Amino acid sequence: MNNYIRIHQVSYSINGQAVLNNIDLSLARNQFVALVGPNGSGKTTLSKLIMGIIAPSRGYILVDSTDVKDLGLANIGSKIGYLFQNPNRQIFAATVMEELTFAYRFKKHQQPQLQQQVNEMLAVFELEHLSQAKTYFLSHGEKQRVALAAILLNDPEYLILDEPTTGLDQKRKKELSSLLQKIRSKNIGMLMISHDHQFVLEQADRIIELDRGGVVNEQHS
Ligand SMILES: Nc1ncnc2c1ncn2[C@@H]1O[C@H](COP(=O)(O)OP(=O)(O)O)[C@@H](O)[C@H]1O
Ligand SMILES: [Mg+2]
């Protein structure tokens, strides 16, 4: 089956207020999907539902054919890499190297290749000169690259990126776009939340538009 993520008649309310209404979507692993829509339309909420961070009020979500509520946070996290809108929420290690090697402490069998994989990531993300830097002092763009590198080192099947171009200048955006292309060539599916119309049009093969908690438009390119 081609539908990696299946969102079935999902609604979500908080404090009696509807945030998402009856969302039905299927996302394939070989697609680069963009989720667009105005501020407050429910984009981040939908991504948190997929990650199992919050639970639907109605309906259900399947990831790789299993209900998210049965998978549990750790399993979802090992299948889907999630880049938070704010990289400060993601990065918790003191140095770049510690951030990149953290997940591996729990996967001892992968230790021999670890240094090589980390070095590759440092090169791809142009972070070599920062490997011993304190994460606290990195720029927004650098933090985002560290977060993305750490996510990819976890070998995800799918990526969800919440507003990855926020705070990036044109040059960094170009770099991010070539990185995303490289990620795609590794058969990692992607859902990118973005306000950036130009970036979305360049990158995505499917555009889903949310407004006030509902899907109002869908385009394939
Ligand atoms: N924890 C929360 N408490 C109260 N309201 C929330 C919460 N999370 C989201 N909302 C509301 O849900 C709506 C959608 O938010 P969000 O998913 O963050 O939108 P987007 O990412 O599209 O900007 C907004 O109106 C927001 O105020
Ligand atoms: Mg958001």
mmCIF file of C-alpha atoms and ligand atoms in Angstrom:
data_model
loop_
_atom_site.group_PDB
_atom_site.id
_atom_site.type_symbol
_atom_site.label_atom_id
_atom_site.label_comp_id
_atom_site.label_asym_id
_atom_site.label_seq_id
_atom_site.Cartn_x
_atom_site.Cartn_y
_atom_site.Cartn_z
ATOM 1 C CA MET A 1 0.000 0.000 0.000
ATOM 2 C CA ASN A 2 1.249 3.381 -1.001
ATOM 3 C CA ASN A 3 -0.413 5.441 1.745
ATOM 4 C CA TYR A 4 2.159 5.854 4.449
ATOM 5 C CA ILE A 5 0.022 8.240 6.497
ATOM 6 C CA ARG A 6 -3.758 7.904 6.476
ATOM 7 C CA ILE A 7 -5.802 10.603 8.197
ATOM 8 C CA HIS A 8 -9.385 9.362 8.531
ATOM 9 C CA GLN A 9 -12.204 11.805 9.339
ATOM 10 C CA VAL A 10 -10.101 13.550 11.954
ATOM 11 C CA SER A 11 -11.452 16.402 14.030
ATOM 12 C CA TYR A 12 -9.686 18.136 16.884
ATOM 13 C CA SER A 13 -11.097 20.565 19.426
ATOM 14 C CA ILE A 14 -9.473 22.309 22.332
ATOM 15 C CA ASN A 15 -11.439 24.035 25.103
ATOM 16 C CA GLY A 16 -14.645 23.414 23.166
ATOM 17 C CA GLN A 17 -13.237 25.200 20.119
ATOM 18 C CA ALA A 18 -12.909 23.321 16.823
ATOM 19 C CA VAL A 19 -9.354 23.525 15.446
ATOM 20 C CA LEU A 20 -9.637 20.819 12.753
ATOM 21 C CA ASN A 21 -12.863 19.576 11.123
ATOM 22 C CA ASN A 22 -13.223 16.203 9.492
ATOM 23 C CA ILE A 23 -9.848 15.969 7.764
ATOM 24 C CA ASP A 24 -9.408 13.113 5.280
ATOM 25 C CA LEU A 25 -5.977 12.775 3.714
ATOM 26 C CA SER A 26 -3.607 10.094 2.533
ATOM 27 C CA LEU A 27 0.089 10.842 2.247
ATOM 28 C CA ALA A 28 2.407 8.603 0.261
ATOM 29 C CA ARG A 29 6.078 8.021 0.986
ATOM 30 C CA ASN A 30 7.118 8.909 -2.544
ATOM 31 C CA GLN A 31 5.467 12.332 -2.449
ATOM 32 C CA PHE A 32 6.709 15.728 -1.398
ATOM 33 C CA VAL A 33 3.578 17.285 0.064
ATOM 34 C CA ALA A 34 3.264 20.901 1.131
ATOM 35 C CA LEU A 35 0.691 21.956 3.713
ATOM 36 C CA VAL A 36 -0.158 25.628 3.349
ATOM 37 C CA GLY A 37 -2.737 28.032 4.765
ATOM 38 C CA PRO A 38 -3.035 31.149 6.907
ATOM 39 C CA ASN A 39 -1.796 31.468 10.468
ATOM 40 C CA GLY A 40 -4.059 29.605 12.850
ATOM 41 C CA SER A 41 -5.567 27.369 10.156
ATOM 42 C CA GLY A 42 -4.475 24.201 11.985
ATOM 43 C CA LYS A 43 -1.281 23.165 10.152
ATOM 44 C CA THR A 44 0.892 22.628 13.221
ATOM 45 C CA THR A 45 -1.997 20.934 15.029
ATOM 46 C CA LEU A 46 -2.361 18.443 12.177
ATOM 47 C CA SER A 47 1.347 17.631 12.302
ATOM 48 C CA LYS A 48 1.197 17.094 16.084
ATOM 49 C CA LEU A 49 -1.736 14.719 15.597
ATOM 50 C CA ILE A 50 0.281 12.688 13.089
ATOM 51 C CA MET A 51 3.191 12.531 15.545
ATOM 52 C CA GLY A 52 0.889 11.380 18.348
ATOM 53 C CA ILE A 53 1.800 14.423 20.464
ATOM 54 C CA ILE A 54 -1.930 15.145 20.732
ATOM 55 C CA ALA A 55 -4.884 12.802 20.066
ATOM 56 C CA PRO A 56 -7.823 13.398 17.691
ATOM 57 C CA SER A 57 -11.215 14.241 19.235
ATOM 58 C CA ARG A 58 -12.778 12.197 16.422
ATOM 59 C CA GLY A 59 -11.424 9.899 13.719
ATOM 60 C CA TYR A 60 -8.058 8.184 13.608
ATOM 61 C CA ILE A 61 -4.632 8.364 11.977
ATOM 62 C CA LEU A 62 -2.669 5.413 10.652
ATOM 63 C CA VAL A 63 1.090 5.543 10.201
ATOM 64 C CA ASP A 64 2.458 2.665 8.153
ATOM 65 C CA SER A 65 -0.906 0.889 8.624
ATOM 66 C CA THR A 66 -0.953 1.122 12.439
ATOM 67 C CA ASP A 67 -3.104 3.498 14.489
ATOM 68 C CA VAL A 68 -0.942 6.246 15.964
ATOM 69 C CA LYS A 69 -2.525 5.672 19.383
ATOM 70 C CA ASP A 70 -1.245 2.085 19.344
ATOM 71 C CA LEU A 71 2.210 2.938 18.010
ATOM 72 C CA GLY A 72 3.282 5.176 20.892
ATOM 73 C CA LEU A 73 5.493 8.253 20.759
ATOM 74 C CA ALA A 74 8.827 6.421 20.630
ATOM 75 C CA ASN A 75 7.819 4.248 17.673
ATOM 76 C CA ILE A 76 6.379 7.155 15.736
ATOM 77 C CA GLY A 77 9.515 9.152 16.501
ATOM 78 C CA SER A 78 11.704 6.408 15.090
ATOM 79 C CA LYS A 79 9.627 6.296 11.882
ATOM 80 C CA ILE A 80 8.896 9.975 11.336
ATOM 81 C CA GLY A 81 11.425 12.743 11.856
ATOM 82 C CA TYR A 82 9.746 15.941 13.032
ATOM 83 C CA LEU A 83 11.349 19.345 12.651
ATOM 84 C CA PHE A 84 9.678 21.744 15.068
ATOM 85 C CA GLN A 85 8.746 25.243 13.960
ATOM 86 C CA ASN A 86 11.166 26.509 16.591
ATOM 87 C CA PRO A 87 14.529 24.664 16.600
ATOM 88 C CA ASN A 88 15.141 25.810 20.191
ATOM 89 C CA ARG A 89 12.467 23.327 21.225
ATOM 90 C CA GLN A 90 14.306 20.537 19.496
ATOM 91 C CA ILE A 91 17.938 20.963 20.396
ATOM 92 C CA PHE A 92 18.789 19.980 23.921
ATOM 93 C CA ALA A 93 22.428 18.886 23.914
ATOM 94 C CA ALA A 94 25.196 21.296 24.890
ATOM 95 C CA THR A 95 27.294 20.885 21.749
ATOM 96 C CA VAL A 96 26.608 20.122 18.107
ATOM 97 C CA MET A 97 28.478 16.806 18.318
ATOM 98 C CA GLU A 98 26.510 15.701 21.378
ATOM 99 C CA GLU A 99 23.255 16.605 19.658
ATOM 100 C CA LEU A 100 24.164 14.545 16.602
ATOM 101 C CA THR A 101 25.302 11.475 18.530
ATOM 102 C CA PHE A 102 22.630 11.491 21.232
ATOM 103 C CA ALA A 103 20.168 9.076 19.610
ATOM 104 C CA TYR A 104 22.944 6.559 18.974
ATOM 105 C CA ARG A 105 23.583 5.957 22.633
ATOM 106 C CA PHE A 106 20.502 3.773 22.557
ATOM 107 C CA LYS A 107 21.487 1.912 19.398
ATOM 108 C CA LYS A 108 24.756 0.310 20.309
ATOM 109 C CA HIS A 109 24.925 -1.944 17.249
ATOM 110 C CA GLN A 110 25.355 1.071 14.980
ATOM 111 C CA GLN A 111 28.338 2.472 16.848
ATOM 112 C CA PRO A 112 31.069 1.455 14.347
ATOM 113 C CA GLN A 113 29.613 3.497 11.489
ATOM 114 C CA LEU A 114 28.528 6.346 13.728
ATOM 115 C CA GLN A 115 31.553 8.598 13.343
ATOM 116 C CA GLN A 116 31.496 8.236 9.576
ATOM 117 C CA GLN A 117 27.762 8.997 9.363
ATOM 118 C CA VAL A 118 28.132 11.996 11.659
ATOM 119 C CA ASN A 119 31.022 13.304 9.570
ATOM 120 C CA GLU A 120 28.950 12.943 6.418
ATOM 121 C CA MET A 121 26.098 14.895 8.001
ATOM 122 C CA LEU A 122 28.465 17.603 9.217
ATOM 123 C CA ALA A 123 29.727 17.957 5.651
ATOM 124 C CA VAL A 124 26.292 17.906 3.994
ATOM 125 C CA PHE A 125 24.975 20.535 6.408
ATOM 126 C CA GLU A 126 28.166 22.620 6.375
ATOM 127 C CA LEU A 127 28.587 22.226 10.102
ATOM 128 C CA GLU A 128 32.141 20.868 10.208
ATOM 129 C CA HIS A 129 33.576 24.037 11.707
ATOM 130 C CA LEU A 130 30.840 23.980 14.369
ATOM 131 C CA SER A 131 31.080 20.378 15.564
ATOM 132 C CA GLN A 132 32.368 21.402 18.997
ATOM 133 C CA ALA A 133 30.331 24.639 19.168
ATOM 134 C CA LYS A 134 27.840 25.243 21.962
ATOM 135 C CA THR A 135 24.347 24.859 20.505
ATOM 136 C CA TYR A 136 23.127 27.782 22.613
ATOM 137 C CA PHE A 137 25.173 30.250 20.580
ATOM 138 C CA LEU A 138 24.206 29.022 17.101
ATOM 139 C CA SER A 139 22.111 31.144 14.730
ATOM 140 C CA HIS A 140 18.556 30.120 13.895
ATOM 141 C CA GLY A 141 19.663 28.664 10.551
ATOM 142 C CA GLU A 142 22.544 26.756 12.146
ATOM 143 C CA LYS A 143 20.232 25.324 14.818
ATOM 144 C CA GLN A 144 17.831 24.240 12.125
ATOM 145 C CA ARG A 145 20.610 22.483 10.203
ATOM 146 C CA VAL A 146 21.790 20.738 13.389
ATOM 147 C CA ALA A 147 18.222 19.653 14.156
ATOM 148 C CA LEU A 148 17.704 18.339 10.632
ATOM 149 C CA ALA A 149 21.063 16.535 10.655
ATOM 150 C CA ALA A 150 20.186 14.882 13.982
ATOM 151 C CA ILE A 151 16.791 13.830 12.615
ATOM 152 C CA LEU A 152 18.331 12.309 9.483
ATOM 153 C CA LEU A 153 20.933 10.405 11.501
ATOM 154 C CA ASN A 154 17.964 8.601 13.043
ATOM 155 C CA ASP A 155 17.205 7.152 9.621
ATOM 156 C CA PRO A 156 13.524 8.169 9.362
ATOM 157 C CA GLU A 157 11.049 6.797 6.806
ATOM 158 C CA TYR A 158 9.210 10.098 6.612
ATOM 159 C CA LEU A 159 9.883 13.726 7.506
ATOM 160 C CA ILE A 160 7.545 16.439 8.732
ATOM 161 C CA LEU A 161 9.010 19.922 8.593
ATOM 162 C CA ASP A 162 7.107 22.762 10.258
ATOM 163 C CA GLU A 163 7.986 26.060 8.551
ATOM 164 C CA PRO A 164 11.594 25.121 7.723
ATOM 165 C CA THR A 165 12.331 28.355 5.828
ATOM 166 C CA THR A 166 11.531 30.683 8.742
ATOM 167 C CA GLY A 167 14.521 32.903 9.416
ATOM 168 C CA LEU A 168 16.493 31.734 6.362
ATOM 169 C CA ASP A 169 17.857 34.180 3.796
ATOM 170 C CA GLN A 170 17.750 33.440 0.049
ATOM 171 C CA LYS A 171 21.113 31.698 0.052
ATOM 172 C CA ARG A 172 20.180 29.402 2.957
ATOM 173 C CA LYS A 173 16.821 28.695 1.358
ATOM 174 C CA LYS A 174 18.580 27.520 -1.792
ATOM 175 C CA GLU A 175 20.799 25.288 0.324
ATOM 176 C CA LEU A 176 17.797 23.885 2.180
ATOM 177 C CA SER A 177 16.058 23.166 -1.100
ATOM 178 C CA SER A 178 19.024 21.203 -2.455
ATOM 179 C CA LEU A 179 19.187 19.309 0.858
ATOM 180 C CA LEU A 180 15.511 18.448 0.600
ATOM 181 C CA GLN A 181 16.104 17.137 -2.911
ATOM 182 C CA LYS A 182 18.894 14.911 -1.599
ATOM 183 C CA ILE A 183 16.603 13.632 1.152
ATOM 184 C CA ARG A 184 13.937 12.832 -1.425
ATOM 185 C CA SER A 185 16.379 10.778 -3.438
ATOM 186 C CA LYS A 186 16.753 8.537 -0.373
ATOM 187 C CA ASN A 187 13.065 7.606 -0.578
ATOM 188 C CA ILE A 188 12.115 9.556 2.532
ATOM 189 C CA GLY A 189 8.605 10.981 2.203
ATOM 190 C CA MET A 190 7.980 14.555 3.204
ATOM 191 C CA LEU A 191 5.255 16.797 4.529
ATOM 192 C CA MET A 192 6.394 20.405 4.637
ATOM 193 C CA ILE A 193 4.369 23.086 6.357
ATOM 194 C CA SER A 194 5.172 26.451 4.842
ATOM 195 C CA HIS A 195 4.030 30.008 4.356
ATOM 196 C CA ASP A 196 6.605 30.491 1.663
ATOM 197 C CA HIS A 197 4.694 30.249 -1.623
ATOM 198 C CA GLN A 198 7.707 30.457 -3.883
ATOM 199 C CA PHE A 199 9.527 27.750 -1.935
ATOM 200 C CA VAL A 200 6.446 25.510 -1.937
ATOM 201 C CA LEU A 201 5.903 25.874 -5.682
ATOM 202 C CA GLU A 202 9.530 24.991 -6.354
ATOM 203 C CA GLN A 203 9.607 21.967 -4.070
ATOM 204 C CA ALA A 204 6.303 20.197 -3.682
ATOM 205 C CA ASP A 205 4.488 17.806 -6.000
ATOM 206 C CA ARG A 206 1.279 18.133 -4.067
ATOM 207 C CA ILE A 207 -0.083 21.183 -2.254
ATOM 208 C CA ILE A 208 -2.794 20.898 0.393
ATOM 209 C CA GLU A 209 -4.375 24.111 1.624
ATOM 210 C CA LEU A 210 -5.991 24.408 5.046
ATOM 211 C CA ASP A 211 -8.285 27.209 6.118
ATOM 212 C CA ARG A 212 -10.073 27.410 9.468
ATOM 213 C CA GLY A 213 -9.437 23.760 10.181
ATOM 214 C CA GLY A 214 -10.582 22.287 6.868
ATOM 215 C CA VAL A 215 -8.945 21.285 3.585
ATOM 216 C CA VAL A 216 -10.092 23.944 1.111
ATOM 217 C CA ASN A 217 -7.900 23.197 -1.874
ATOM 218 C CA GLU A 218 -5.594 20.568 -3.307
ATOM 219 C CA GLN A 219 -3.212 20.856 -6.211
ATOM 220 C CA HIS A 220 -0.847 18.440 -7.866
ATOM 221 C CA SER A 221 2.032 19.692 -9.940
HETATM 222 N N1 LIG B 1 -2.654 24.384 22.932
HETATM 223 C C1 LIG B 1 -3.583 25.192 22.396
HETATM 224 N N2 LIG B 1 -4.424 25.911 23.172
HETATM 225 C C2 LIG B 1 -5.353 26.713 22.641
HETATM 226 N N3 LIG B 1 -5.535 26.908 21.340
HETATM 227 C C3 LIG B 1 -4.727 26.240 20.503
HETATM 228 C C4 LIG B 1 -3.715 25.350 20.978
HETATM 229 N N4 LIG B 1 -3.064 24.834 19.918
HETATM 230 C C5 LIG B 1 -3.655 25.379 18.828
HETATM 231 N N5 LIG B 1 -4.633 26.222 19.175
HETATM 232 C C6 LIG B 1 -5.487 26.993 18.245
HETATM 233 O O1 LIG B 1 -5.707 26.181 17.130
HETATM 234 C C7 LIG B 1 -5.681 26.957 15.925
HETATM 235 C C8 LIG B 1 -4.697 26.357 14.961
HETATM 236 O O2 LIG B 1 -3.363 26.504 15.449
HETATM 237 P P1 LIG B 1 -2.107 25.948 14.683
HETATM 238 O O3 LIG B 1 -2.327 24.521 14.380
HETATM 239 O O4 LIG B 1 -0.916 26.311 15.470
HETATM 240 O O5 LIG B 1 -2.169 26.797 13.316
HETATM 241 P P2 LIG B 1 -1.050 27.056 12.205
HETATM 242 O O6 LIG B 1 0.099 26.129 12.456
HETATM 243 O O7 LIG B 1 -1.767 26.789 10.919
HETATM 244 O O8 LIG B 1 -0.663 28.486 12.316
HETATM 245 C C9 LIG B 1 -5.342 28.377 16.344
HETATM 246 O O9 LIG B 1 -6.519 29.125 16.364
HETATM 247 C C10 LIG B 1 -4.781 28.224 17.745
HETATM 248 O O10 LIG B 1 -5.094 29.351 18.502
HETATM 249 MG MG MG B 2 2.138 26.524 12.833
#
